[in-house]
PDB file of C-alpha atoms in Angstrom:
ATOM      1  CA  MET A 225     102.871 102.052 123.586  1.00 38.00           C
ATOM      2  CA  ASN A 226     104.935 104.564 121.617  1.00 42.00           C
ATOM      3  CA  LYS A 227     105.230 108.108 122.885  1.00 45.00           C
ATOM      4  CA  VAL A 228     104.121 110.849 120.579  1.00 46.00           C
ATOM      5  CA  SER A 229     106.855 113.329 119.809  1.00 48.00           C
ATOM      6  CA  LYS A 230     106.152 116.817 121.086  1.00 56.00           C
ATOM      7  CA  SER A 231     108.377 118.432 118.480  1.00 63.00           C
ATOM      8  CA  LYS A 232     106.676 121.335 116.786  1.00 75.00           C
ATOM      9  CA  ASN A 233     108.535 120.395 113.593  1.00 87.00           C
ATOM     10  CA  ARG A 234     107.280 116.817 113.417  1.00 92.00           C
ATOM     11  CA  ILE A 235     106.650 115.495 109.869  1.00 93.00           C
ATOM     12  CA  THR A 236     105.376 112.100 108.734  1.00 94.00           C
ATOM     13  CA  ILE A 237     105.966 110.954 105.186  1.00 94.00           C
ATOM     14  CA  PHE A 238     103.908 107.929 104.118  1.00 95.00           C
ATOM     15  CA  GLY A 239     105.683 105.990 101.366  1.00 93.00           C
ATOM     16  CA  TYR A 240     109.064 105.992  99.632  1.00 89.00           C
ATOM     17  CA  SER A 241     109.227 107.270  96.106  1.00 91.00           C
ATOM     18  CA  ASP A 242     111.234 109.719  94.026  1.00 90.00           C
ATOM     19  CA  ILE A 243     109.074 112.556  95.224  1.00 93.00           C
ATOM     20  CA  SER A 244     109.298 111.611  98.895  1.00 92.00           C
ATOM     21  CA  ASN A 245     113.039 111.273  98.545  1.00 89.00           C
ATOM     22  CA  PHE A 246     113.162 114.809  97.043  1.00 91.00           C
ATOM     23  CA  ILE A 247     110.963 116.161  99.814  1.00 93.00           C
ATOM     24  CA  ILE A 248     113.095 114.519 102.507  1.00 91.00           C
ATOM     25  CA  GLU A 249     116.295 115.885 101.028  1.00 89.00           C
ATOM     26  CA  SER A 250     114.715 119.351 100.864  1.00 91.00           C
ATOM     27  CA  PHE A 251     113.756 119.236 104.557  1.00 91.00           C
ATOM     28  CA  LEU A 252     117.262 118.024 105.507  1.00 88.00           C
ATOM     29  CA  LYS A 253     118.915 120.903 103.608  1.00 88.00           C
ATOM     30  CA  SER A 254     116.631 123.515 105.177  1.00 88.00           C
ATOM     31  CA  SER A 255     117.709 125.699 108.066  1.00 87.00           C
ATOM     32  CA  GLU A 256     115.031 124.153 110.279  1.00 88.00           C
ATOM     33  CA  ASN A 257     115.490 121.017 112.343  1.00 87.00           C
ATOM     34  CA  TYR A 258     112.659 118.670 111.444  1.00 90.00           C
ATOM     35  CA  ASP A 259     111.755 115.399 113.192  1.00 90.00           C
ATOM     36  CA  ILE A 260     110.898 113.211 110.190  1.00 92.00           C
ATOM     37  CA  THR A 261     109.202 109.800 110.306  1.00 92.00           C
ATOM     38  CA  LEU A 262     109.317 107.926 106.992  1.00 91.00           C
ATOM     39  CA  ILE A 263     106.865 105.061 106.793  1.00 92.00           C
ATOM     40  CA  VAL A 264     107.761 102.639 104.020  1.00 90.00           C
ATOM     41  CA  ASP A 265     106.292  99.378 102.846  1.00 89.00           C
ATOM     42  CA  GLN A 266     107.616  96.420 104.737  1.00 85.00           C
ATOM     43  CA  LYS A 267     108.441  94.670 101.455  1.00 81.00           C
ATOM     44  CA  ASP A 268     110.626  97.547 100.236  1.00 72.00           C
ATOM     45  CA  ASN A 269     114.304  96.731 100.901  1.00 67.00           C
ATOM     46  CA  SER A 270     115.713  99.739  99.077  1.00 63.00           C
ATOM     47  CA  SER A 271     113.951 102.335 101.175  1.00 52.00           C
ATOM     48  CA  SER A 272     116.434 105.158 101.383  1.00 53.00           C
ATOM     49  CA  SER A 273     118.940 103.355 103.575  1.00 56.00           C
ATOM     50  CA  SER A 274     121.739 105.759 102.735  1.00 60.00           C
ATOM     51  CA  LEU A 275     119.466 108.761 103.321  1.00 61.00           C
ATOM     52  CA  ILE A 276     118.443 107.353 106.725  1.00 60.00           C
ATOM     53  CA  ARG A 277     122.056 106.623 107.758  1.00 56.00           C
ATOM     54  CA  ALA A 278     123.092 110.143 106.764  1.00 59.00           C
ATOM     55  CA  SER A 279     120.660 111.839 109.115  1.00 67.00           C
ATOM     56  CA  ASN A 280     119.603 111.488 112.734  1.00 72.00           C
ATOM     57  CA  GLN A 281     116.459 113.480 111.879  1.00 76.00           C
ATOM     58  CA  ILE A 282     114.775 110.541 110.193  1.00 88.00           C
ATOM     59  CA  THR A 283     113.007 107.617 111.841  1.00 87.00           C
ATOM     60  CA  LEU A 284     112.233 104.714 109.507  1.00 87.00           C
ATOM     61  CA  LYS A 285     109.185 102.572 110.092  1.00 89.00           C
ATOM     62  CA  LYS A 286     108.274  99.509 107.982  1.00 89.00           C
ATOM     63  CA  GLU A 287     104.595  98.761 107.710  1.00 91.00           C
ATOM     64  CA  ASN A 288     102.210  97.086 105.304  1.00 92.00           C
ATOM     65  CA  LEU A 289     100.997 100.271 103.628  1.00 92.00           C
ATOM     66  CA  ASN A 290      98.010  98.512 102.108  1.00 90.00           C
ATOM     67  CA  ASP A 291      96.648  97.626 105.579  1.00 89.00           C
ATOM     68  CA  ALA A 292      94.508 100.325 107.231  1.00 85.00           C
ATOM     69  CA  HIS A 293      95.704  99.042 110.592  1.00 82.00           C
ATOM     70  CA  ALA A 294      99.181 100.307 109.715  1.00 79.00           C
ATOM     71  CA  ILE A 295      97.889 103.868 110.055  1.00 86.00           C
ATOM     72  CA  ASN A 296      98.615 104.524 113.714  1.00 84.00           C
ATOM     73  CA  GLU A 297      97.592 107.679 115.557  1.00 81.00           C
ATOM     74  CA  ASN A 298     101.101 108.124 117.069  1.00 80.00           C
ATOM     75  CA  ASP A 299     102.484 108.649 113.588  1.00 82.00           C
ATOM     76  CA  TYR A 300     100.103 111.460 112.723  1.00 83.00           C
ATOM     77  CA  LYS A 301      99.060 113.153 115.960  1.00 81.00           C
ATOM     78  CA  ASN A 302     100.654 116.589 116.594  1.00 84.00           C
ATOM     79  CA  ASN A 303     102.261 116.748 113.170  1.00 89.00           C
ATOM     80  CA  LEU A 304     103.369 119.936 111.508  1.00 91.00           C
ATOM     81  CA  LEU A 305     102.903 118.075 108.193  1.00 93.00           C
ATOM     82  CA  THR A 306     101.684 114.752 106.851  1.00 95.00           C
ATOM     83  CA  ILE A 307     102.749 113.875 103.324  1.00 96.00           C
ATOM     84  CA  LEU A 308     101.405 110.890 101.428  1.00 96.00           C
ATOM     85  CA  ALA A 309     103.860 110.112  98.636  1.00 96.00           C
ATOM     86  CA  THR A 310     103.784 106.459  97.611  1.00 94.00           C
ATOM     87  CA  ASN A 311     103.891 105.652  93.903  1.00 93.00           C
ATOM     88  CA  ASP A 312     100.225 104.561  94.164  1.00 94.00           C
ATOM     89  CA  THR A 313      97.850 107.483  93.760  1.00 94.00           C
ATOM     90  CA  LYS A 314      94.776 105.529  95.021  1.00 94.00           C
ATOM     91  CA  LEU A 315      96.668 104.408  98.158  1.00 95.00           C
ATOM     92  CA  ASN A 316      97.705 108.052  98.785  1.00 95.00           C
ATOM     93  CA  ILE A 317      94.083 109.253  98.405  1.00 94.00           C
ATOM     94  CA  LEU A 318      92.545 106.559 100.583  1.00 94.00           C
ATOM     95  CA  SER A 319      95.244 106.953 103.266  1.00 94.00           C
ATOM     96  CA  ALA A 320      94.924 110.755 103.303  1.00 93.00           C
ATOM     97  CA  ALA A 321      91.163 110.496 103.735  1.00 92.00           C
ATOM     98  CA  LEU A 322      91.511 107.948 106.490  1.00 92.00           C
ATOM     99  CA  ILE A 323      94.097 109.973 108.354  1.00 92.00           C
ATOM    100  CA  LYS A 324      92.095 113.169 108.077  1.00 91.00           C
ATOM    101  CA  SER A 325      88.785 111.613 109.098  1.00 89.00           C
ATOM    102  CA  THR A 326      90.226 109.461 111.908  1.00 89.00           C
ATOM    103  CA  PHE A 327      92.740 111.801 113.547  1.00 87.00           C
ATOM    104  CA  SER A 328      91.592 115.232 112.403  1.00 77.00           C
ATOM    105  CA  THR A 329      95.218 115.999 111.393  1.00 84.00           C
ATOM    106  CA  ASN A 330      95.940 119.278 109.636  1.00 85.00           C
ATOM    107  CA  ASN A 331      98.402 120.058 106.847  1.00 91.00           C
ATOM    108  CA  ILE A 332      97.955 116.845 104.903  1.00 94.00           C
ATOM    109  CA  TYR A 333      99.559 116.772 101.439  1.00 95.00           C
ATOM    110  CA  CYS A 334      98.586 114.012  99.020  1.00 95.00           C
ATOM    111  CA  CYS A 335     100.649 113.277  95.928  1.00 96.00           C
ATOM    112  CA  ILE A 336      98.721 112.148  92.877  1.00 95.00           C
ATOM    113  CA  ASN A 337      99.915 111.221  89.402  1.00 91.00           C
ATOM    114  CA  ASN A 338      96.586 111.841  87.639  1.00 87.00           C
ATOM    115  CA  VAL A 339      94.952 115.256  87.154  1.00 85.00           C
ATOM    116  CA  LYS A 340      91.459 113.717  87.257  1.00 88.00           C
ATOM    117  CA  TYR A 341      91.740 113.777  91.054  1.00 83.00           C
ATOM    118  CA  ASP A 342      92.730 117.479  91.299  1.00 85.00           C
ATOM    119  CA  GLU A 343      89.383 118.610  92.805  1.00 87.00           C
ATOM    120  CA  LEU A 344      88.852 115.623  95.018  1.00 87.00           C
ATOM    121  CA  PHE A 345      89.557 117.191  98.423  1.00 88.00           C
ATOM    122  CA  ASN A 346      88.475 120.796  97.844  1.00 84.00           C
ATOM    123  CA  GLY A 347      87.697 122.261 101.215  1.00 80.00           C
ATOM    124  CA  LYS A 348      88.431 119.066 103.095  1.00 86.00           C
ATOM    125  CA  GLY A 349      91.784 120.051 104.535  1.00 88.00           C
ATOM    126  CA  ILE A 350      93.884 117.867 102.278  1.00 93.00           C
ATOM    127  CA  GLU A 351      96.128 119.524  99.677  1.00 93.00           C
ATOM    128  CA  ILE A 352      96.569 117.625  96.389  1.00 93.00           C
ATOM    129  CA  PHE A 353      99.847 117.975  94.539  1.00 94.00           C
ATOM    130  CA  HIS A 354     101.654 116.430  91.576  1.00 93.00           C
ATOM    131  CA  PRO A 355     105.210 115.210  91.632  1.00 92.00           C
ATOM    132  CA  TRP A 356     106.007 117.714  88.855  1.00 91.00           C
ATOM    133  CA  ASP A 357     104.388 120.671  90.589  1.00 91.00           C
ATOM    134  CA  LEU A 358     104.875 121.009  94.326  1.00 91.00           C
ATOM    135  CA  PRO A 359     102.555 123.527  96.004  1.00 89.00           C
ATOM    136  CA  PRO A 360     104.138 126.727  97.299  1.00 90.00           C
ATOM    137  CA  LYS A 361     102.612 126.062 100.787  1.00 88.00           C
ATOM    138  CA  LEU A 362     104.657 122.927 101.018  1.00 88.00           C
ATOM    139  CA  LYS A 363     107.887 124.335  99.550  1.00 87.00           C
ATOM    140  CA  HIS A 364     107.926 127.196 102.053  1.00 85.00           C
ATOM    141  CA  PHE A 365     108.655 124.714 104.874  1.00 85.00           C
ATOM    142  CA  TRP A 366     112.198 124.109 103.628  1.00 81.00           C
ATOM    143  CA  LYS A 367     113.163 127.590 102.401  1.00 72.00           C
TER     144      LYS A 367
END
């Protein structure tokens, strides 16, 4: 069984996309030392290999992102942040809801590409954001 990192700066990013790549680069450029786990689809061969090799702060995990069993407590327990940033809005929404309800994780950020979902998680502990408009609460982690 995998040990859960005790790092107070532990971040899990679910999915590889342009926005997750931007977020990872921002964390790596910050003055903080973050322990980042990037969970990518097992079919994705391009998943940030140069980014991963450039940093010892990133752990890469390949999973079937469409399988609910791929969401493992060890990846989300004791996180500073959990960011869902695949290119699939519905997958991000469903995964965010599953993670929140199953593990009671705080600081969940869910990327959506459609404004019709903006009010979906009001008061549920999940912050919705768009790739073109990152929330200030998220950006402050890498300033």
